[in-house]
Coordinates of C-alpha atoms in Angstrom, one line a residue:
X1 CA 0.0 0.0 0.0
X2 CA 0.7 3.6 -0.3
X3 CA 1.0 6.1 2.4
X4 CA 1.2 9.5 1.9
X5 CA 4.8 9.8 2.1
X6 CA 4.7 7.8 -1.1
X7 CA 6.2 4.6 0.1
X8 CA 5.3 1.2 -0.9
X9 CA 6.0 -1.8 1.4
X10 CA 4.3 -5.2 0.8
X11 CA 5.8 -6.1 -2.9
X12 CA 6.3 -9.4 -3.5
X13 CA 8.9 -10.4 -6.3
X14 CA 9.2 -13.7 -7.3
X15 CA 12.9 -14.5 -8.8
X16 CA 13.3 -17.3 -10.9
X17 CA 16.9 -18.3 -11.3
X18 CA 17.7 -16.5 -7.6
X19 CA 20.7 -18.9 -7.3
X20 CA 22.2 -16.1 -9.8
X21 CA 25.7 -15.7 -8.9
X22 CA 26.2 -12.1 -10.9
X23 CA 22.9 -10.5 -11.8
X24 CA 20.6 -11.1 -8.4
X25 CA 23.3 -9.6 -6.3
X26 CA 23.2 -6.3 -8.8
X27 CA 19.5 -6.4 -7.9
X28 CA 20.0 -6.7 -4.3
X29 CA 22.2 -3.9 -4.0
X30 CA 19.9 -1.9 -6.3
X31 CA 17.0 -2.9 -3.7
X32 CA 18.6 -1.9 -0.9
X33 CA 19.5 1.6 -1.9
X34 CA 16.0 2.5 -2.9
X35 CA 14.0 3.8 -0.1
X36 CA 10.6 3.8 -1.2
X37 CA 9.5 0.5 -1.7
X38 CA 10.4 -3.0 0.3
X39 CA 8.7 -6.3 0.9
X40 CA 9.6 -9.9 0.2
X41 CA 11.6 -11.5 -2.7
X42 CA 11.2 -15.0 -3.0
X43 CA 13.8 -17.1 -4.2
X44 CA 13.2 -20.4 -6.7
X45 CA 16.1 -21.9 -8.3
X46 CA 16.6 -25.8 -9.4
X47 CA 20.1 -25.1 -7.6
X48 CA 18.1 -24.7 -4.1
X49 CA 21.6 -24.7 -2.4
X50 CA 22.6 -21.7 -4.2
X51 CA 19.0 -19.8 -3.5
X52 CA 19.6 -20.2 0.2
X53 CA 23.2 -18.8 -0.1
X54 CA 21.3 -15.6 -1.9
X55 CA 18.8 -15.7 1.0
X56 CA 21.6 -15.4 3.3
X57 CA 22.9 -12.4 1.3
X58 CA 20.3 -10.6 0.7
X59 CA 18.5 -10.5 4.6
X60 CA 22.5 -9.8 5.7
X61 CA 22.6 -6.6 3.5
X62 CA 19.1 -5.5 4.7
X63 CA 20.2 -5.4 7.9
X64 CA 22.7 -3.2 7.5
X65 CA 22.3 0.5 9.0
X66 CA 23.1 2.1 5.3
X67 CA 20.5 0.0 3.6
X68 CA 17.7 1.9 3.3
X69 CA 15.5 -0.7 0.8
X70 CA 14.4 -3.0 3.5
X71 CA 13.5 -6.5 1.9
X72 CA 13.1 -10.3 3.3
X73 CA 14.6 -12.8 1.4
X74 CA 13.3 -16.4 1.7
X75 CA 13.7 -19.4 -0.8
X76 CA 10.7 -21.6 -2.1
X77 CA 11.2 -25.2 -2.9
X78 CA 8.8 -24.8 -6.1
X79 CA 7.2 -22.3 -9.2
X80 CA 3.9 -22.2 -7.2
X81 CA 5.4 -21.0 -4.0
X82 CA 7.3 -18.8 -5.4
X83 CA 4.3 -17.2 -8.0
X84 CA 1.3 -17.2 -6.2
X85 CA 0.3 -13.8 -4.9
X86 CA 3.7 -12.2 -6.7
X87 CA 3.2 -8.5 -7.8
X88 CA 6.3 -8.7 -9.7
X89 CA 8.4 -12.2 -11.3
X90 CA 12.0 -11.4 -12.1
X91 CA 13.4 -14.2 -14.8
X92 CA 16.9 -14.7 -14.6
X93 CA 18.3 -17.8 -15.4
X94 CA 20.9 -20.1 -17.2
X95 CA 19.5 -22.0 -19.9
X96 CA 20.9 -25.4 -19.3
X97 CA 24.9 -26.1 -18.3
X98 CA 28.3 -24.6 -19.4
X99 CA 28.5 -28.3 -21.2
X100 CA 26.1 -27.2 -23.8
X101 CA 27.1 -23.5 -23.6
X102 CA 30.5 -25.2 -24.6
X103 CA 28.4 -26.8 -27.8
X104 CA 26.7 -23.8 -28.7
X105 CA 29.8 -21.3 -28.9
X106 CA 33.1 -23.9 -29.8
X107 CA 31.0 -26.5 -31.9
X108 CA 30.7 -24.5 -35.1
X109 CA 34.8 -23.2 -34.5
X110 CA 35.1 -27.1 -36.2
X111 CA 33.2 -25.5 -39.2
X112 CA 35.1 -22.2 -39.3
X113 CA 31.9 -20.2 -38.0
X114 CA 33.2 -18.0 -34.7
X115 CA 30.7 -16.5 -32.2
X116 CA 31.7 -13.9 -30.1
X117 CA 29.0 -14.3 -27.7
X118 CA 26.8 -17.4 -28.9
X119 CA 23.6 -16.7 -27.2
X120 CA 21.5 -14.7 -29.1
X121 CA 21.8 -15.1 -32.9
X122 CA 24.1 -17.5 -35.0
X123 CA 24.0 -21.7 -34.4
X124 CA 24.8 -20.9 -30.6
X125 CA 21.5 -18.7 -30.3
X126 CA 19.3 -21.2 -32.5
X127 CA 20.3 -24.0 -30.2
X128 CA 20.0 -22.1 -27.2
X129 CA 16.5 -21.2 -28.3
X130 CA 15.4 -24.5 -28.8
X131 CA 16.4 -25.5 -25.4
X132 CA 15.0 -22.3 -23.3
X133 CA 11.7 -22.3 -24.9
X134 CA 10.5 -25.6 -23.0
X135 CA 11.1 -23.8 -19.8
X136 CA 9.9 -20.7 -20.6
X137 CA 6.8 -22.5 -21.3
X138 CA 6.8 -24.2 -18.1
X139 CA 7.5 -20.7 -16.4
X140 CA 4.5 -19.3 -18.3
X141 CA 2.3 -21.6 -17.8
X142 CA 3.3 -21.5 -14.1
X143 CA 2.5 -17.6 -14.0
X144 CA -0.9 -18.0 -15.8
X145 CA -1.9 -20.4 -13.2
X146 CA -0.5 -18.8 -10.1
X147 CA 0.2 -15.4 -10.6
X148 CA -1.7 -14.1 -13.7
X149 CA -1.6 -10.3 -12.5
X150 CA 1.9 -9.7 -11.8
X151 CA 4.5 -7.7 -14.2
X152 CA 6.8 -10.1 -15.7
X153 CA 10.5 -8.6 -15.8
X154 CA 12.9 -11.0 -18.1
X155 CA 16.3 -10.5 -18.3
X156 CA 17.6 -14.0 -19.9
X157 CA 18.6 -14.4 -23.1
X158 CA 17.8 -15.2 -25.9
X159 CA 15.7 -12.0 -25.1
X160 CA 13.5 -12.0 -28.0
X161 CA 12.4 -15.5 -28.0
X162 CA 12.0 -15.9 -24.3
X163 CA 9.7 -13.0 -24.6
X164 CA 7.6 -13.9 -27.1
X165 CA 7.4 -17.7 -25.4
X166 CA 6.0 -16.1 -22.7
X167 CA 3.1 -14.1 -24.9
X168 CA 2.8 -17.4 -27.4
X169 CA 1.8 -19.2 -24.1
X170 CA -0.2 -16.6 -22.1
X171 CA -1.2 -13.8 -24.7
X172 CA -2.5 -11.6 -21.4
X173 CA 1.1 -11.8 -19.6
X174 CA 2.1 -8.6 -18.6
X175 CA 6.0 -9.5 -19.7
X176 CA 8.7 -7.4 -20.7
X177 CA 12.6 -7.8 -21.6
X178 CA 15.2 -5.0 -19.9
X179 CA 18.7 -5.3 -21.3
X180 CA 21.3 -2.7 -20.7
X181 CA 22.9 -2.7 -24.0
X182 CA 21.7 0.5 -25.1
X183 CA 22.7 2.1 -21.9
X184 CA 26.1 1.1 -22.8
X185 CA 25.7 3.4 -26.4
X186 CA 24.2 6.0 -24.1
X187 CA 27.4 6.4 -22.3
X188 CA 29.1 6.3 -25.1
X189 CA 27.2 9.4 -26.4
X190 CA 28.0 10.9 -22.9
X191 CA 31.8 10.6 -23.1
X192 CA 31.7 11.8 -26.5
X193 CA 30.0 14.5 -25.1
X194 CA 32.0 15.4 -22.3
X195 CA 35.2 15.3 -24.8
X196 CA 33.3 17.7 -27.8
X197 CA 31.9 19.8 -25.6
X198 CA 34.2 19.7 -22.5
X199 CA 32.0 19.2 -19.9
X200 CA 33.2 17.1 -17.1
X201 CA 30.8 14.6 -16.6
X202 CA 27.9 13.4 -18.5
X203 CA 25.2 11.8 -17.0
X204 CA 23.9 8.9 -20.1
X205 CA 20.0 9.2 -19.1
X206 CA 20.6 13.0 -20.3
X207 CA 21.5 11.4 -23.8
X208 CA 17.7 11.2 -25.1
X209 CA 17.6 8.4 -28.1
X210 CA 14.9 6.7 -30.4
X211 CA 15.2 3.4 -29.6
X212 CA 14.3 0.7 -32.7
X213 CA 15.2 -2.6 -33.8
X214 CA 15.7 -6.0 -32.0
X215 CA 17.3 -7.3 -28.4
X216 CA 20.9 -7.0 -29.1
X217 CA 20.6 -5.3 -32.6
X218 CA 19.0 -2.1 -31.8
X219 CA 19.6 1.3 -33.3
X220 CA 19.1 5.2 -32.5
X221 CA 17.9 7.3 -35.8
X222 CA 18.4 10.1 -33.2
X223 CA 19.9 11.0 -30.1
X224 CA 20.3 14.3 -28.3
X225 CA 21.7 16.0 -25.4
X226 CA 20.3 19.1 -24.0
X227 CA 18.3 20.1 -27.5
X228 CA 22.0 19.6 -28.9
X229 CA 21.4 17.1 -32.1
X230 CA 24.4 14.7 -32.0
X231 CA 24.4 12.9 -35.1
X232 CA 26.7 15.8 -36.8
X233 CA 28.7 15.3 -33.5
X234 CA 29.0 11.5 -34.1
X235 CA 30.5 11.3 -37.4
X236 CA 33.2 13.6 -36.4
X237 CA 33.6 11.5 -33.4
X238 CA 33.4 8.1 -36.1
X239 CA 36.2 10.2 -38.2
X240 CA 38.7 10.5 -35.2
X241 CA 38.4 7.2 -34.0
X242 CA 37.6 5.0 -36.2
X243 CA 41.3 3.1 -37.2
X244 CA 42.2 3.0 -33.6
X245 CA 38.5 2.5 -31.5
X246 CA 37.7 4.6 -28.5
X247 CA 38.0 3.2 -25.3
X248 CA 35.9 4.6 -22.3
X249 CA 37.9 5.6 -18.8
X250 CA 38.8 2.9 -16.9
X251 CA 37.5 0.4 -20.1
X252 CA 40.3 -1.5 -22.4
X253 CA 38.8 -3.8 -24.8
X254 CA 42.4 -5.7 -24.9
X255 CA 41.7 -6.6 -20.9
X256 CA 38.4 -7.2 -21.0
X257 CA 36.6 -10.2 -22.9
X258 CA 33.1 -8.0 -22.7
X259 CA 34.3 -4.6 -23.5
X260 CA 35.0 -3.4 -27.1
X261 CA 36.4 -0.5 -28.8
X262 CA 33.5 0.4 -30.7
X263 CA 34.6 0.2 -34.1
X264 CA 32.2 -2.0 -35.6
X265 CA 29.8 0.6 -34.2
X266 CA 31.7 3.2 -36.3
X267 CA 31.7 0.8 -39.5
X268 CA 28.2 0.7 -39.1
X269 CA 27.3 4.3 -38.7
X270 CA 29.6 4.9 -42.2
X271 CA 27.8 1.6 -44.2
X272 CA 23.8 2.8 -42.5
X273 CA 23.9 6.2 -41.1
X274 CA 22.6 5.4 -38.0
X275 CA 24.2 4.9 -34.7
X276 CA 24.3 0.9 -34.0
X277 CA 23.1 0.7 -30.3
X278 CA 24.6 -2.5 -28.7
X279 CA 28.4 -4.1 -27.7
X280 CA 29.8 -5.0 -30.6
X281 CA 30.3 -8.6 -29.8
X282 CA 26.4 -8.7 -29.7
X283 CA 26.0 -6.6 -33.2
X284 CA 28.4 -8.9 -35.0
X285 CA 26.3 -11.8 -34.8
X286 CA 23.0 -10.1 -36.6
X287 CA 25.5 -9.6 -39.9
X288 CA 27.3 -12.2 -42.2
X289 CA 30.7 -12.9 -40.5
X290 CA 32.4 -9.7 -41.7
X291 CA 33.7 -8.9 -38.4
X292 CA 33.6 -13.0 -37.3
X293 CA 35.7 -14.0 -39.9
X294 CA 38.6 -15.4 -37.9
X295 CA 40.2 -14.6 -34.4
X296 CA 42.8 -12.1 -36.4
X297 CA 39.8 -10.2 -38.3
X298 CA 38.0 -10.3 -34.6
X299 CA 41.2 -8.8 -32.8
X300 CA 42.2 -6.2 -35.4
X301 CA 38.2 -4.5 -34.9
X302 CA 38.9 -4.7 -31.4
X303 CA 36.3 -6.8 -29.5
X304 CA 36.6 -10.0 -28.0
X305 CA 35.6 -14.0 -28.5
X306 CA 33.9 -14.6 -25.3
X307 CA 34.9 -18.6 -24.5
X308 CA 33.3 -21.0 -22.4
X309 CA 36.7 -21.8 -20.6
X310 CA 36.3 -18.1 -19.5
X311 CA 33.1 -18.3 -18.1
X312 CA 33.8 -21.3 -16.5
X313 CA 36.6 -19.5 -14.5
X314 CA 34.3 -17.1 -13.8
X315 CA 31.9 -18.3 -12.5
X316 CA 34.5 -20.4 -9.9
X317 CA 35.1 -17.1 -8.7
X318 CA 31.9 -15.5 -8.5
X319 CA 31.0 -19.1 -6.4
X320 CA 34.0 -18.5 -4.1
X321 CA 32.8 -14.7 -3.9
X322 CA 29.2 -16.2 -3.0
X323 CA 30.7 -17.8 0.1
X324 CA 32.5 -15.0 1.2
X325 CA 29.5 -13.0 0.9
X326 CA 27.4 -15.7 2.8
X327 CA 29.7 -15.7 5.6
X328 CA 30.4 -12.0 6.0
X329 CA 33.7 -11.9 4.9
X330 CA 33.0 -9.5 2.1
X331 CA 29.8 -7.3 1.9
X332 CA 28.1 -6.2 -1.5
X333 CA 28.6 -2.7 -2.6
X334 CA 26.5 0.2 -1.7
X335 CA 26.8 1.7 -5.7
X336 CA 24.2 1.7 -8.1
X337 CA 24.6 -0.2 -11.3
X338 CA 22.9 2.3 -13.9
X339 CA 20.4 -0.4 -14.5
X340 CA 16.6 0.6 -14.9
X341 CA 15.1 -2.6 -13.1
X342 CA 14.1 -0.7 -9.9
X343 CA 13.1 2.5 -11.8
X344 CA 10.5 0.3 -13.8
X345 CA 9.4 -0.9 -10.9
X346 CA 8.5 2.2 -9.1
X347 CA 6.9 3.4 -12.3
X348 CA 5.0 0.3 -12.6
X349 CA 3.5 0.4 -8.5
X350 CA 2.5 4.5 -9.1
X351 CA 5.8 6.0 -7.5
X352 CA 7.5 7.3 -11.5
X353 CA 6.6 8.1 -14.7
X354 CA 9.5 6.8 -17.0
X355 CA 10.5 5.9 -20.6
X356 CA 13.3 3.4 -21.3
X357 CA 13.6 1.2 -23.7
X358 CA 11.8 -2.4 -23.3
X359 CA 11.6 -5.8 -24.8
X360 CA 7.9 -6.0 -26.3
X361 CA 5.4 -7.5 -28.9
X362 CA 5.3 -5.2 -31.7
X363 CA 1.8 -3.9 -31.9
X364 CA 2.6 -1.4 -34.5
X365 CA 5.6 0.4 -33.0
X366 CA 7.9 0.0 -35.8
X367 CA 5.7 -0.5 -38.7
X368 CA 8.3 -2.5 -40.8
X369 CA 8.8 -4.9 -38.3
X370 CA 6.2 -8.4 -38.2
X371 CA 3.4 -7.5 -35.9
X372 CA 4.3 -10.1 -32.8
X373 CA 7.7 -10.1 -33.3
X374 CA 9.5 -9.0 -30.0
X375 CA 10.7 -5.7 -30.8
X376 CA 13.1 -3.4 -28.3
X377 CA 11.9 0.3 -28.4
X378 CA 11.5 3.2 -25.6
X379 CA 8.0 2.7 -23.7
X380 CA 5.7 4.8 -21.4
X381 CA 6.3 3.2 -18.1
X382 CA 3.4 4.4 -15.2
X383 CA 1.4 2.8 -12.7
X384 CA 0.3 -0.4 -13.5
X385 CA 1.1 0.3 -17.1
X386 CA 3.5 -0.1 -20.3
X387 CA 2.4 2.1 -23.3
X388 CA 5.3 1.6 -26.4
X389 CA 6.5 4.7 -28.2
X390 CA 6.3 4.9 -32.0
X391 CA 9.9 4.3 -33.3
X392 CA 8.9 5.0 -36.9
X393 CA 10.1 2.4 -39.4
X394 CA 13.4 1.0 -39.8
X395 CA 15.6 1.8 -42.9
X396 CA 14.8 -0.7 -45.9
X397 CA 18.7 -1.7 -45.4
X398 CA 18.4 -2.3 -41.8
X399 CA 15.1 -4.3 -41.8
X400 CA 16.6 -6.3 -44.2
X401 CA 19.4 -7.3 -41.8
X402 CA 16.5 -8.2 -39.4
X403 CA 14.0 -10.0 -41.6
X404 CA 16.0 -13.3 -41.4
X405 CA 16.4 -13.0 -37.8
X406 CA 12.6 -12.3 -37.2
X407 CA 11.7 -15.1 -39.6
X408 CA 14.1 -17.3 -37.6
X409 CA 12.6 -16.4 -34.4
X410 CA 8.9 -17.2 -35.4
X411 CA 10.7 -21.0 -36.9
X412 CA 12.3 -22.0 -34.2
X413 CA 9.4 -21.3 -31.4
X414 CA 7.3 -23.5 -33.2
X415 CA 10.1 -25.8 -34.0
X416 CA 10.4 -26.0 -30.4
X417 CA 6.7 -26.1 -29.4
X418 CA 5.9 -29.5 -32.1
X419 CA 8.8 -31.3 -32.4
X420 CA 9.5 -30.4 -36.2
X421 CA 12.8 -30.3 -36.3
X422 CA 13.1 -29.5 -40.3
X423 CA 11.9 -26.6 -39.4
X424 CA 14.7 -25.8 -36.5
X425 CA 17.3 -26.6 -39.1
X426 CA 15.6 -24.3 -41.9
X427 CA 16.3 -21.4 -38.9
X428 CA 19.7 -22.6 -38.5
X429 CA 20.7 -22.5 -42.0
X430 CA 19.0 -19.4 -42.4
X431 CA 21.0 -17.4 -40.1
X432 CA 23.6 -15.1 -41.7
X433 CA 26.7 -17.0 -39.4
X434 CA 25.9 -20.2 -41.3
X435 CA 27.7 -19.9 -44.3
X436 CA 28.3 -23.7 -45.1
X437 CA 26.8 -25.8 -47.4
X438 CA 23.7 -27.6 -46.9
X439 CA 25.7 -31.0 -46.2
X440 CA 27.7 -29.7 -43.8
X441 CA 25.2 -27.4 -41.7
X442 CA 22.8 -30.8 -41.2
X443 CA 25.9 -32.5 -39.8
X444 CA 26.6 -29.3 -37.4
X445 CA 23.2 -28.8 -36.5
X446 CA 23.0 -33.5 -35.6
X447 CA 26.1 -32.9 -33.5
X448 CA 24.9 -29.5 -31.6
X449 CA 21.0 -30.8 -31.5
X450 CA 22.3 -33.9 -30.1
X451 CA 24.5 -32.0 -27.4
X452 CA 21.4 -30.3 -26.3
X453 CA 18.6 -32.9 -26.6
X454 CA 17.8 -33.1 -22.8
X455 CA 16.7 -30.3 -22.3
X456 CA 14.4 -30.3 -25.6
X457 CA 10.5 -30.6 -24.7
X458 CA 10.0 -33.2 -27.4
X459 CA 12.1 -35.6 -29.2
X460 CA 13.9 -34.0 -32.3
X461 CA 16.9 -36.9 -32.2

């Protein structure tokens, strides 16, 4: 409820995959330094071990005298605990195991196809796909039954299809994807900003940007800071930097197997005049492997092959981090992450009015896009409601870089949903990445399929 001092207390979130050893803890800290709403977060995880550690976390940091988002944590042994009565469900999880992650980026290497990220688009993202829709139709079903009211937030990828396996299965869901790579173009804008105009800091939610395209391949046809137009400001920006990349403060691509140096943005912006809003590991993937051609073509445009052996490491780390945390050797920080997952939230319980860009059905929004394809555009965010701004349509020569991917999308959800697995391999063949011949992509796509087939809902072997 609301009081007049325009708190909210009493939200329930439900947070699937709250084993999460990365993002849950960069909600938690977001949580606890937001003062105007608290209540309980459930936690459901098939790892229950790893939900209890979070529980532990989470009811340490509220207890701390400089939290001022108060919040119970608590872990429930199944989807109906967890669901029924939730205002909010949070959707955060790892499809499957770092074994088939392994398949779904290294697999295709054998064939000469490179994926700097493997979990979106290429033969990585196809077999992901097929392998996350079955749960996300379990999840939705789940939130029809128990929780039909609540505001789904998604954050697992691939964005676009988990999205629009939630709406295929419950077409009243109230379900939406956040991703932060457009935040990341945002402070790119800011910094070039700050250096153009010298001023000393920027701020990137002062960077105002038409948001259009798809998770992961999104674009800006305009962006502005303080009435200032910057496209003009761009290309000379693009001109400068464009041999030897720009790397933010503190940021070096070379160090870093997520950061870039943002030249396949400025490629972009010279081939289709408009500002390419995502990392470039994730843009390269949309496109026929210009920039994937081999590790030397990846390292001289300056991003980064992102291998399973790395994230392996990782998350060993973030594990041993997770029991230092538990046993208060090491506290989380007290910093916010830029991320708009609490903002949303306050818009969505009455407390903010917002726009930011979202993960949605296109009803319309960009007119050149299928209608029902999961578009990412800015949206109206206010109590109890999502209203998507008109992007306008897409260049011809950028919605013809999305068709296949949109065409893939709609293949592979009803690939996954009846079994036909002709149908999955027509979506893997069709993706730009997969430039073998026919003979050779069937024997790719046996071996990966094959890799992956527990987790399938029905039997494509």
């Amino acid at each position: 409820m609301k009081g007049l001092n325009q708190k909210v207390t009493d939200i329930t979130i439900a947070y699937i995959g709250g084993g999460s050893r990365g993002w849950a803890w960069t909600f938690m800290a977001d949580l606890a330094l937001e003062e105007k709403i608290s209540g309980t977060i459930r936690l459901y995880d098939i790892d229950s071990k790893a939900a209890k550690t979070n529980e532990i976390i989470g009811n340490a940091l509220s207890k701390r005298e400089d939290t001022v988002g108060k919040w119970h944590y608590e872990t429930k042994a199944s989807l109906k605990e967890a669901l029924t009565g939730a205002d909010f469900v949070v959707i955060s999880i790892l499809p499957g195991t770092f074994v088939e992650m392994y398949s779904d980026v290294h697999e295709p290497e054998k064939y000469g196809i490179y994926q700097s990220v493997g979990d979106t688009a290429g033969p990585g993202g196809a077999l992901r796909a097929l392998r996350t829709i079955p749960m996300f139709v379990e999840i939705a079903e789940a939130i029809k039954t128990f929780s039909p009211k609540a505001w789904v937030i998604n954050y697992t990828n691939p964005m676009t299809i988990c999205v629009r396996t939630l709406y295929e299965v419950f077409p009243e869901i109230k379900a939406f994807g956040c991703c932060h790579e457009v935040f990341g173009t945002q402070k790119l804008l800011a910094h070039m900003c700050e250096e153009f105009l010298g001023i000393e800091k920027v701020d990137h939610r002062a960077i105002h940007v038409n948001v259009m395209g798809i998770n992961h391949f999104t674009w800006f046809n305009e962006a502005s800071f303080q009435g200032l137009d910057l496209f003009p400001m761009y290309e000379k920006f693009v001109d400068k930097y464009y041999e030897q990349g720009f790397n933010e403060p503190d940021k070096n691509w070379a160090n870093s197997t997520f950061e870039c140096a943002h030249r396949v943005k400025f490629d972009l912006f010279r081939k289709y005049g408009l500002i390419a809003a995502a990392g470039d590991r994730h843009l390269v993937e949309f496109l026929p492997p210009v920039y994937l051609k081999n590790p030397d073509t990846v390292e001289s445009w300056k991003f980064s092959l992102t291998t399973v052996d790395w994230r392996i490491a990782d998350l060993k780390q973030r594990m041993d981090r997770a029991k230092r945390l538990a046993e208060g050797e090491e506290s989380l920080g007290n910093e916010p992450s830029g991320e708009d997952g609490i903002l949303l939230i306050k818009a969505l319980v009455g407390l903010e009015r917002t726009i930011s860009n979202v993960n949605i059905p296109n009803i319309g929004q960009i007119p050149n896009l299928p209608i029902g394809e999961v578009v990412e555009t800015n949206a109206l965010f206010s109590r109890d409601s999502i209203r998507p701004v008109f992007a306008g349509a897409l260049p011809e020569s950028i919605s013809l870089l999305i068709a296949p991917h949109a065409a893939n999308h709609a293949d592979l959800l009803k690939a996954a949903m009846t079994g036909d697995k002709e149908l999955a391999f027509k979506a893997f063949v069709n993706d730009p990445l997969v430039t073998l011949t026919e003979e050779k992509a069937r024997v790719l796509f046996e071996t990966m399929l094959q890799n992956t087939k527990k987790y399938l809902s029905v039997e494509f072997i």
